[in-house]
mmCIF file of C-alpha atoms in Angstrom:
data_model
loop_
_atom_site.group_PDB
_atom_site.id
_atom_site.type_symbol
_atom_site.label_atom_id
_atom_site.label_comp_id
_atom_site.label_asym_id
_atom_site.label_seq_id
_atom_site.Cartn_x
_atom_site.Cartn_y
_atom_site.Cartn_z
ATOM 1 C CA UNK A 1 -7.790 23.749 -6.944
ATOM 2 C CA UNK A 2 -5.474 21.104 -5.434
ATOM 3 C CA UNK A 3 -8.638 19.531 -4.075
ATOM 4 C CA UNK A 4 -10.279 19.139 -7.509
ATOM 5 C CA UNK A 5 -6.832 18.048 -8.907
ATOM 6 C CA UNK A 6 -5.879 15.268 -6.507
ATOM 7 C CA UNK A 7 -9.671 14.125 -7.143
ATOM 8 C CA UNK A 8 -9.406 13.964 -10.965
ATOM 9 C CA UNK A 9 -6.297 12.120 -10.563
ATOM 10 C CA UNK A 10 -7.988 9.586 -8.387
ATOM 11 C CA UNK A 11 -10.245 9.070 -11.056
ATOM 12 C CA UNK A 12 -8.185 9.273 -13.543
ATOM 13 C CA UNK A 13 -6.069 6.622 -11.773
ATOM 14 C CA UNK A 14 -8.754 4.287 -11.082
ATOM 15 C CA UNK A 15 -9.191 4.070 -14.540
ATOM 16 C CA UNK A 16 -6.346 3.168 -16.201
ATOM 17 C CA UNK A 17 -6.416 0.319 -13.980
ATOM 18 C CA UNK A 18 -8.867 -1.416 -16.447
ATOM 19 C CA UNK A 19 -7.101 -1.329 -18.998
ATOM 20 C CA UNK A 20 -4.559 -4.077 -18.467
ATOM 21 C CA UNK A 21 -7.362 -6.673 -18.231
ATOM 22 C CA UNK A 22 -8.957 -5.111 -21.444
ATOM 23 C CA UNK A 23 -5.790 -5.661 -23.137
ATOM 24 C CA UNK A 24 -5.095 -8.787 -22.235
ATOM 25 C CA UNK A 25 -8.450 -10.315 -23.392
ATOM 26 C CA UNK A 26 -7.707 -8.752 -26.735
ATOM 27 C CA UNK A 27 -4.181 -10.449 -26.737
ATOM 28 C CA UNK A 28 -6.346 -14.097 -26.246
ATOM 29 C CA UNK A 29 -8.654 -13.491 -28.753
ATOM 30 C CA UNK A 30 -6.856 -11.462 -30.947
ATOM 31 C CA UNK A 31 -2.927 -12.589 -31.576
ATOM 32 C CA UNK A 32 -2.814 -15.738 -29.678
ATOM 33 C CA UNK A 33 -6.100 -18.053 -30.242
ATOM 34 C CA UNK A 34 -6.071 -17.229 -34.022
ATOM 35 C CA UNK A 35 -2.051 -18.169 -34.282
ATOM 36 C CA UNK A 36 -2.816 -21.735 -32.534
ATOM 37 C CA UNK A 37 -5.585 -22.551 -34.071
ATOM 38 C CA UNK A 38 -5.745 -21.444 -37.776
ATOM 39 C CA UNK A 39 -1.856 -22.617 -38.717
ATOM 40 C CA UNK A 40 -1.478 -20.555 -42.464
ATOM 41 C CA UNK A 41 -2.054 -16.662 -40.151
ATOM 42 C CA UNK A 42 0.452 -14.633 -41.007
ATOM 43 C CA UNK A 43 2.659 -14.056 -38.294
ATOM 44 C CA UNK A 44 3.553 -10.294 -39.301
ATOM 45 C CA UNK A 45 0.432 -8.887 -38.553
ATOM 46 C CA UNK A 46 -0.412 -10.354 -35.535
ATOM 47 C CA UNK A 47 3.518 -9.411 -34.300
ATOM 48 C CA UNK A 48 2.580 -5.845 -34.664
ATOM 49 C CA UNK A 49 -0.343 -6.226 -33.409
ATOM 50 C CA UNK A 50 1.452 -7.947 -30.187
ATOM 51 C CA UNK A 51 3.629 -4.920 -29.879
ATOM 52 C CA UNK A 52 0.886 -2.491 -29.866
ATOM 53 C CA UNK A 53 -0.801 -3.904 -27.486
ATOM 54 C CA UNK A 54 2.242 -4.339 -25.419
ATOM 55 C CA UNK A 55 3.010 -0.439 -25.644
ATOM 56 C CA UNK A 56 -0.487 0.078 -24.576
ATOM 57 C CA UNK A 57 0.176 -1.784 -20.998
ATOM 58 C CA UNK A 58 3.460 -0.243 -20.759
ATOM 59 C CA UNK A 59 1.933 3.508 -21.233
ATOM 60 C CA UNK A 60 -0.940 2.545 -19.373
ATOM 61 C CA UNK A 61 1.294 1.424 -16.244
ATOM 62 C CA UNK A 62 3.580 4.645 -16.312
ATOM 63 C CA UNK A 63 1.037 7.066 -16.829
ATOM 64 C CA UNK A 64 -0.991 5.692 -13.465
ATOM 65 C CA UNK A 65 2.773 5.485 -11.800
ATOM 66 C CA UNK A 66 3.117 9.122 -12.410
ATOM 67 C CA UNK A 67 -0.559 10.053 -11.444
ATOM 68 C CA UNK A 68 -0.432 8.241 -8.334
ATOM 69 C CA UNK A 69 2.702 9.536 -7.363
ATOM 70 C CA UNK A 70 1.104 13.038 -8.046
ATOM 71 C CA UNK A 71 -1.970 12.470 -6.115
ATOM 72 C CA UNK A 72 0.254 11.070 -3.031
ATOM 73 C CA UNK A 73 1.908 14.822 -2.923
ATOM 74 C CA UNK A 74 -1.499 16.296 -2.932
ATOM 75 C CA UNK A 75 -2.880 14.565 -0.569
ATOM 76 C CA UNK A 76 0.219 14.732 1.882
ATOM 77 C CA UNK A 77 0.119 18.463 1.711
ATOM 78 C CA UNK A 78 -3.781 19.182 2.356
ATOM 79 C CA UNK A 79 -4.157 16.209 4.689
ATOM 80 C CA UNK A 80 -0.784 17.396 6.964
ATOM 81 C CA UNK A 81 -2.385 20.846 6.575
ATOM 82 C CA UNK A 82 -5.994 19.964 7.499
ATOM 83 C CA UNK A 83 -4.595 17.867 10.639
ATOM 84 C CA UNK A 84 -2.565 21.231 11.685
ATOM 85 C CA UNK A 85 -5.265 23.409 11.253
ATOM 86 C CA UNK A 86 -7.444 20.902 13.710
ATOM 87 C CA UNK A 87 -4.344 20.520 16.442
ATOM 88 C CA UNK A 88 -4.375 24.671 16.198
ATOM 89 C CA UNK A 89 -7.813 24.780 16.989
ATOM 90 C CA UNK A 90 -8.279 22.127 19.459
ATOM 91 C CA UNK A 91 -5.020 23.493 21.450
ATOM 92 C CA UNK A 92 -6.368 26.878 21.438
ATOM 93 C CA UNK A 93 -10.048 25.200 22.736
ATOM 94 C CA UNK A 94 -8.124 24.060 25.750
ATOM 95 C CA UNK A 95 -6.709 27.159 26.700
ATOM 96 C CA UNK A 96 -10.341 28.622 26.663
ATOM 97 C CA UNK A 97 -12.187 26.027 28.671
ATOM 98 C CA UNK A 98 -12.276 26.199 32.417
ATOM 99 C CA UNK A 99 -10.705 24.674 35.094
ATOM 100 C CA UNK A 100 -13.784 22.825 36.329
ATOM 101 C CA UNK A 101 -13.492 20.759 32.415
ATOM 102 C CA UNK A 102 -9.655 20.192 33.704
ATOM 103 C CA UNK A 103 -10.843 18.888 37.128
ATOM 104 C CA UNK A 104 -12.867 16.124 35.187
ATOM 105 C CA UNK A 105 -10.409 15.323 32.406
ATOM 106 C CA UNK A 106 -6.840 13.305 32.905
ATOM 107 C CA UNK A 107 -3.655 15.378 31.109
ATOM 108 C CA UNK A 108 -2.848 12.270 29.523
ATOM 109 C CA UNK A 109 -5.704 11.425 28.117
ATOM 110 C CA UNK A 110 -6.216 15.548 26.554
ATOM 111 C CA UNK A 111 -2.378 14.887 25.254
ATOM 112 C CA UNK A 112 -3.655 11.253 23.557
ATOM 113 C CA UNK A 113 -6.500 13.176 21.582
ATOM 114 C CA UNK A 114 -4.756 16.296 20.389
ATOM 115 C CA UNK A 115 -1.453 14.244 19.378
ATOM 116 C CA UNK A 116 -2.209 10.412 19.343
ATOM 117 C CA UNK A 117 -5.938 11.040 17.739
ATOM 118 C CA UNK A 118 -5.038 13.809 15.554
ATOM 119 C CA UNK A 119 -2.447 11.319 13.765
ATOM 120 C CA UNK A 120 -4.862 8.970 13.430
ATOM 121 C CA UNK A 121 -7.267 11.290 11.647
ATOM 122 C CA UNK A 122 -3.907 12.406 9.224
ATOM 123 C CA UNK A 123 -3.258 8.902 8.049
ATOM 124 C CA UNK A 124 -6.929 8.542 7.295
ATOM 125 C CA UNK A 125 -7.175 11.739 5.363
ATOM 126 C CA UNK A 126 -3.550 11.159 3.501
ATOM 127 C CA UNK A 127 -4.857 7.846 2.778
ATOM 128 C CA UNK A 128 -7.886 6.664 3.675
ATOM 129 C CA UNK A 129 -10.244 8.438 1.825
ATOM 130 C CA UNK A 130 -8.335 7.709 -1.451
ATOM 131 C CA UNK A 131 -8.277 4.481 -0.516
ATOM 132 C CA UNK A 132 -11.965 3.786 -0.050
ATOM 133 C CA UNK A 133 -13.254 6.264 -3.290
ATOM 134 C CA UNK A 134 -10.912 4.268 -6.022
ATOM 135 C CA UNK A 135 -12.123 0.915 -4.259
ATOM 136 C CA UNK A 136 -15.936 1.516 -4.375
ATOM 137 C CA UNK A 137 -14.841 3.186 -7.490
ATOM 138 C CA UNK A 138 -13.623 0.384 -8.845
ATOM 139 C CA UNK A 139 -16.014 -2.383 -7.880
ATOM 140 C CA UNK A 140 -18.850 -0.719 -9.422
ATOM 141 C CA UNK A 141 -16.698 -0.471 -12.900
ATOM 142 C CA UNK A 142 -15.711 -4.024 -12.613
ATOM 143 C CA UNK A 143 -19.111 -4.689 -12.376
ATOM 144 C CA UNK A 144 -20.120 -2.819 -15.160
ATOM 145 C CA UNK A 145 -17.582 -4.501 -17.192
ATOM 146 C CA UNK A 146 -18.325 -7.953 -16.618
ATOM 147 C CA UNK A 147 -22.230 -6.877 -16.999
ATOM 148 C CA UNK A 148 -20.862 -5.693 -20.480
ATOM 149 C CA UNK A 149 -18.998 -8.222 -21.410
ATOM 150 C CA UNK A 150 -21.277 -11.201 -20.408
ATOM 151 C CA UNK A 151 -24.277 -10.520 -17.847
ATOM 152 C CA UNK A 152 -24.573 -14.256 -17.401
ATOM 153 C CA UNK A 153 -20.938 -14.873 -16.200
ATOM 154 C CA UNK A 154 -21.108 -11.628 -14.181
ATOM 155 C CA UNK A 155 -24.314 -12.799 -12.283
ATOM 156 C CA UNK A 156 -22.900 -15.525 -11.223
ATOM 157 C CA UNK A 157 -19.424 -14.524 -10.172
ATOM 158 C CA UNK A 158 -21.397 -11.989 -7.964
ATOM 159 C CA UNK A 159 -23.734 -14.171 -6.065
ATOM 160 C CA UNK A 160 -21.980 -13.893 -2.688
ATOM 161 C CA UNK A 161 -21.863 -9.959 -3.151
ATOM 162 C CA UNK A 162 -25.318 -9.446 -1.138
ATOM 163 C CA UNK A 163 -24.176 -11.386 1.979
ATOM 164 C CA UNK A 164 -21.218 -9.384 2.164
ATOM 165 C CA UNK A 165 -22.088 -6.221 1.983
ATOM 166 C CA UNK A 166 -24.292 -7.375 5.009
ATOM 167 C CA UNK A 167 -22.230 -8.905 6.511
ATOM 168 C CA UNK A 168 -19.585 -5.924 6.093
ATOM 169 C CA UNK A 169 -22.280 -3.915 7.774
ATOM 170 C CA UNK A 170 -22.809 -6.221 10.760
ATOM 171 C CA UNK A 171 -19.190 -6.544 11.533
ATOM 172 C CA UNK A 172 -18.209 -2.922 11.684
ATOM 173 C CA UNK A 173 -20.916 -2.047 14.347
ATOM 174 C CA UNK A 174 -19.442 -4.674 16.439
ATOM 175 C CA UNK A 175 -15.750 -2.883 15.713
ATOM 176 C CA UNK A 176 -16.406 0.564 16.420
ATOM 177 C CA UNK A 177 -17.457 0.009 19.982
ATOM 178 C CA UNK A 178 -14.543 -2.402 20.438
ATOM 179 C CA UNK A 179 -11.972 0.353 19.039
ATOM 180 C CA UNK A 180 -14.195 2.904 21.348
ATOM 181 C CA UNK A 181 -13.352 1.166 24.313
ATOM 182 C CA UNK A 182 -9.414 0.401 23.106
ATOM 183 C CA UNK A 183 -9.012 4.159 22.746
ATOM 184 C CA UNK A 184 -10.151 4.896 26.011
ATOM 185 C CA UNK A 185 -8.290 2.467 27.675
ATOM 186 C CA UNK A 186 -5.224 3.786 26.250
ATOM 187 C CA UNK A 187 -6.077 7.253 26.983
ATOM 188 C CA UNK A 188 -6.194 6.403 30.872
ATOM 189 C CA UNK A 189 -3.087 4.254 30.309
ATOM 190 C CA UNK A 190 -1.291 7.770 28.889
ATOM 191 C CA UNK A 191 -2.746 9.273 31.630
ATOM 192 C CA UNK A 192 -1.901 6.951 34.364
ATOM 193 C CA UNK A 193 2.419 7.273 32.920
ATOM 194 C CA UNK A 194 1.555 11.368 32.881
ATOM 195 C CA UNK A 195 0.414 12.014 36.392
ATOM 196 C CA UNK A 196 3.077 8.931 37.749
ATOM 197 C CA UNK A 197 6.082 10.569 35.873
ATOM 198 C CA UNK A 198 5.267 14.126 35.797
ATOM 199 C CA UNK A 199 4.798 13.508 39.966
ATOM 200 C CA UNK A 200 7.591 11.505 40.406
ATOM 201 C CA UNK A 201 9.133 13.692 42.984
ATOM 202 C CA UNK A 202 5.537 13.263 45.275
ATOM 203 C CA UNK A 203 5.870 9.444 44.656
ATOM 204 C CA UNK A 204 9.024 9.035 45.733
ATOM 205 C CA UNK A 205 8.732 11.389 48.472
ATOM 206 C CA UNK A 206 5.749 9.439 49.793
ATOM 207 C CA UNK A 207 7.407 6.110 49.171
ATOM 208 C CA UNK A 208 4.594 5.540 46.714
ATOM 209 C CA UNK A 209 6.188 3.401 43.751
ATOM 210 C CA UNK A 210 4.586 -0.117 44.728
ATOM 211 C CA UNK A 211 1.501 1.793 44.841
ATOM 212 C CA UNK A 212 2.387 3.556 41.380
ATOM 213 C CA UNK A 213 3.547 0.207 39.503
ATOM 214 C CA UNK A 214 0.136 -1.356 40.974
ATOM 215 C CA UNK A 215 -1.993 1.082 39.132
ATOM 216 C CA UNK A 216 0.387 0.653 36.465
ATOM 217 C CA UNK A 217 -0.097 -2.842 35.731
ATOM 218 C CA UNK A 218 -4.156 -2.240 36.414
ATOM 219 C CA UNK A 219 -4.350 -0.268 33.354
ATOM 220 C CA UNK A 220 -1.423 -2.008 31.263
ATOM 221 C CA UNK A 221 -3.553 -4.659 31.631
ATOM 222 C CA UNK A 222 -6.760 -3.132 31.113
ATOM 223 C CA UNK A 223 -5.420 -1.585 27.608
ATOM 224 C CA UNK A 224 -3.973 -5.040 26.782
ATOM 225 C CA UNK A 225 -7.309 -6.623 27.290
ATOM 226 C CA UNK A 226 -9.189 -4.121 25.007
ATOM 227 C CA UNK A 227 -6.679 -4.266 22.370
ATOM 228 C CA UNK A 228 -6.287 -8.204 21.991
ATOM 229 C CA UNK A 229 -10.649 -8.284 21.913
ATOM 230 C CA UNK A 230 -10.742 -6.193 18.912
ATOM 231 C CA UNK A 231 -7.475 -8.131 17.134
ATOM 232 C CA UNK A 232 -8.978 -11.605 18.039
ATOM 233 C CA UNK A 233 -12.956 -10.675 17.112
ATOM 234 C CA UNK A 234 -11.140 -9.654 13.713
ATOM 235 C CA UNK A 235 -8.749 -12.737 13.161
ATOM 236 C CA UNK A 236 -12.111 -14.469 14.222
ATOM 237 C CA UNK A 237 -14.043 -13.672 11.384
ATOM 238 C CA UNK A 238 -12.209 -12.575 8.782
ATOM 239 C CA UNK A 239 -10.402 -15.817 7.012
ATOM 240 C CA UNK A 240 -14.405 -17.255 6.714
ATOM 241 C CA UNK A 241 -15.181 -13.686 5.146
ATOM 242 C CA UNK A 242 -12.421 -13.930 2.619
ATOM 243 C CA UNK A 243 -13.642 -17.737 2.272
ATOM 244 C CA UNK A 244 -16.960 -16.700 0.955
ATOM 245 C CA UNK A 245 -15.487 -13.702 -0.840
ATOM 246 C CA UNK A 246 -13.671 -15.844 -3.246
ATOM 247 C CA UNK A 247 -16.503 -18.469 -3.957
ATOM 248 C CA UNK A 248 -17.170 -17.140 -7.076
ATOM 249 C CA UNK A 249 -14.352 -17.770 -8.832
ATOM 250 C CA UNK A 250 -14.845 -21.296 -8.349
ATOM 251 C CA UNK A 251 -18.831 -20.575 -9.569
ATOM 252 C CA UNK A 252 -16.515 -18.719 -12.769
ATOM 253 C CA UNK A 253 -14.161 -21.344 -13.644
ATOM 254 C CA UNK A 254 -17.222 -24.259 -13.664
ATOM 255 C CA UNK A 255 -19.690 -22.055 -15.133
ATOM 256 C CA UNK A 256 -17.303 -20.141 -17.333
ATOM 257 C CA UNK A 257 -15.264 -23.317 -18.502
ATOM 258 C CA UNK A 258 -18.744 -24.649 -19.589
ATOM 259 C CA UNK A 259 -19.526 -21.657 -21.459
ATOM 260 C CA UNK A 260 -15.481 -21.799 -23.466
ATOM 261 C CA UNK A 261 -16.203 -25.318 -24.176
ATOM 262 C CA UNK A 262 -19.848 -25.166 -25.848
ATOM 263 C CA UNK A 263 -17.983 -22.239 -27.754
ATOM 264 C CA UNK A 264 -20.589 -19.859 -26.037
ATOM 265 C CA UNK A 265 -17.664 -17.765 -24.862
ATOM 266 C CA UNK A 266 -14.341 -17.109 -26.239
ATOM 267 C CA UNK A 267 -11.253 -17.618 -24.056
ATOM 268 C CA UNK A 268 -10.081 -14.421 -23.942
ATOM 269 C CA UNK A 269 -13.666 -13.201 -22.489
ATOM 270 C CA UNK A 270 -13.158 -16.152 -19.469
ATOM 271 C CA UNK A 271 -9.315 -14.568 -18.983
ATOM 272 C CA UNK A 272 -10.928 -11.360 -18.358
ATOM 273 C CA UNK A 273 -13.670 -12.282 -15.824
ATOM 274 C CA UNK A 274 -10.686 -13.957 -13.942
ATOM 275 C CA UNK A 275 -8.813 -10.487 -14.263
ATOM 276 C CA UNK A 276 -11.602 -8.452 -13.560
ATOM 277 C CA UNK A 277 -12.487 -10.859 -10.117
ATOM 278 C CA UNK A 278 -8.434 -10.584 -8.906
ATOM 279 C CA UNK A 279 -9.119 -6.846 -9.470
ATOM 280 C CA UNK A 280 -13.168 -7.256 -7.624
ATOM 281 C CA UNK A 281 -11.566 -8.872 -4.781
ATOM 282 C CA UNK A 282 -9.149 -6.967 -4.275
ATOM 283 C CA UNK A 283 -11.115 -4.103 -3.024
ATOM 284 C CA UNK A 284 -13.434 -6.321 -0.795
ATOM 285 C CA UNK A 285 -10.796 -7.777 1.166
ATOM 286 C CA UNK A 286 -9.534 -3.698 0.916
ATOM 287 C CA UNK A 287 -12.765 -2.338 2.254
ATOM 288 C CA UNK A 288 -13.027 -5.416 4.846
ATOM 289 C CA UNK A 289 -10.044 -3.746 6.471
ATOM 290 C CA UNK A 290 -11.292 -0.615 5.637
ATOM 291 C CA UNK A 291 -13.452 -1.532 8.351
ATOM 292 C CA UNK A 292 -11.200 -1.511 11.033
ATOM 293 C CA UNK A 293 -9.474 1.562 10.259
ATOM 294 C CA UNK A 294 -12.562 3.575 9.571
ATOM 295 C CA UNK A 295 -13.598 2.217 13.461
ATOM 296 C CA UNK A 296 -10.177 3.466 14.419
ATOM 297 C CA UNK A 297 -10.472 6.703 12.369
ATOM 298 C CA UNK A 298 -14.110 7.406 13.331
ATOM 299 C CA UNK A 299 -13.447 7.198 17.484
ATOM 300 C CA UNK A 300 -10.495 8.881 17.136
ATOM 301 C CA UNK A 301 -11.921 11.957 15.526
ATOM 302 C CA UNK A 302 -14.895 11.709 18.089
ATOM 303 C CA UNK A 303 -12.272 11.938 20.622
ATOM 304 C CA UNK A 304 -11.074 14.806 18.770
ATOM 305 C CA UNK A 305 -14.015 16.363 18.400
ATOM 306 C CA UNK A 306 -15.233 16.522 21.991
ATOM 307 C CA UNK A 307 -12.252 18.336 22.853
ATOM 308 C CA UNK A 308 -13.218 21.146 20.195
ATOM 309 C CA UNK A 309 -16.555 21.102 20.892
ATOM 310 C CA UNK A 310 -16.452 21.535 24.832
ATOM 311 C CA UNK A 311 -17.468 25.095 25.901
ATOM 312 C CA UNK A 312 -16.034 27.021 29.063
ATOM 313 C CA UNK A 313 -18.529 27.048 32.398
ATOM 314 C CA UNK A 314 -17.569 30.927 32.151
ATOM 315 C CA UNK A 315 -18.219 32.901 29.085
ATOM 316 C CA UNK A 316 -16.687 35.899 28.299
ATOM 317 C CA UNK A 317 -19.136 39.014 27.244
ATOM 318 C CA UNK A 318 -19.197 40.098 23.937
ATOM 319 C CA UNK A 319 -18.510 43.646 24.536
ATOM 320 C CA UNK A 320 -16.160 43.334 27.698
ATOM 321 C CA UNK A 321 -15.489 46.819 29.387
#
């Protein structure tokens, strides 16, 4: 049940979001183009109408306030609860598996994937998932619409869409095996602080520390390495991605301007295609990072997920006497 809620108020959510940009086109065409341009309106009716209108964005924006702040509880209680139940079971994995699976794995690393991992998978669930429904949610109702509202105009405010989506598609191959080899870095990094510290007494027994602080530095600088490729291959690409993201507002305000001038479209239609595009783009450049933390999310839970999917050399009988 708190499932199905949290998901109708993610809909639900998603929304009222469209109805700020409805609102205002009816405030163009509606109270303020008729006012300037026809002198002898009466101001009383369009007033009220002003108001109403008004009330409608303030209603609309405390209503999704208090569904979004409704959803956030849900999802904090079954994601924190679906991240404990995996911890449980991957813990009580490792106490089953043999000692030849402990001879081949570092402690450090095994502590990275049941705590580090698992936390990554939590923030994911808590927000992630919301995040990328009510985006894709919401680009296919902007696009519907603008395809309402004026095919044309929509048409061309979404040329660049196709070479995104590829482009999307290219660019998160290229991430997940860069985050792949960041997280396993790092877990041999843990592991490397785990087996120094937690043998401290052996190090310093042996007069081992330059030794220690060698291997140290090896795979500070090994994690270092991994982490600043996958920054720099996104900082790379991304300002000419949000470049060609936003080229169709400029195709909008030459096409659309056109269109307002040969009285083809009204004004308040052209201030709602610019609404609608703030809203489109906004869950683009959402989903472009959604790229990098879905690689993050999805080789951290494969991390995860080897750990609870490892089986012990020796298996117990069924029916042990």
């Amino acid at each position: 049940p708190k499932a199905v809620m949290m998901t109708a108020l993610m809909f639900a959510g998603t929304g009222l979001r469209f109805v700020p940009p409805v609102v205002t086109k009816m405030l163009v065409d509606d109270v303020l183009v008729p006012k300037t341009q026809l002198a002898d309106v009466p101001v009383a009716p369009l007033a009220k109408l002003l108001g109403m209108l008004v009330l409608a964005l303030v209603l609309s924006a405390l209503i999704g306030a208090w569904m979004q702040s409704a959803r956030g509880r849900l999802a904090a209680f079954l994601g924190s609860k679906m991240v404990f139940d995996v911890r449980s079971l991957a813990y009580e994995n490792l106490q089953r598996l043999s000692l030849s699976y402990y001879d081949k794995q570092q402690v450090g690393g095994l502590m990275s994937r049941v705590g580090n991992d698992t936390e990554i998978v939590h923030g994911f669930i808590v927000d992630g998932i919301h995040f990328f429904v009510v985006n894709v949610v919401l680009l296919f109702g902007i696009g519907a619409v603008m395809f309402w509202h004026n095919w044309r105009l929509a048409l061309w405010a979404l040329i660049p869409l196709p070479l995104m989506v590829y482009l999307i598609r290219q660019f998160i191959r290229v991430l997940i095996i860069m985050f792949h080899r960041y997280y396993e870095r790092r877990s041999r990094f843990m592991a490397v602080i785990n087996d120094a510290l937690s043998g401290v007494r052996v190090v310093k027994a042996f007069a081992q520390e330059d030794r220690e602080l060698e291997r140290y530095n090896q795979h500070n600088f090994d994690f270092y390495q991994a982490a600043y490729d996958a920054e720099r291959t996104w900082a790379k690409i991304i300002p000419f991605f949000f470049l060609l993201m936003t080229s169709g507002s400029f195709v909008i305000w030459y096409v659309g301007g056109l269109q307002v001038l040969e009285g083809k479209v009204t004004l308040g239609t052209l201030t709602l295609f610019f609404a609608l595009l703030g809203m489109f783009y906004g869950p683009v450049e959402a989903l472009s990072h959604l790229n990098q933390w879905l690689s993050r999310c999805l080789t951290a839970a494969q991390r995860v997920f080897e750990v609870l999917d490892a089986e012990p050399d020796v298996q117990e009988a069924e029916d042990p006497v």
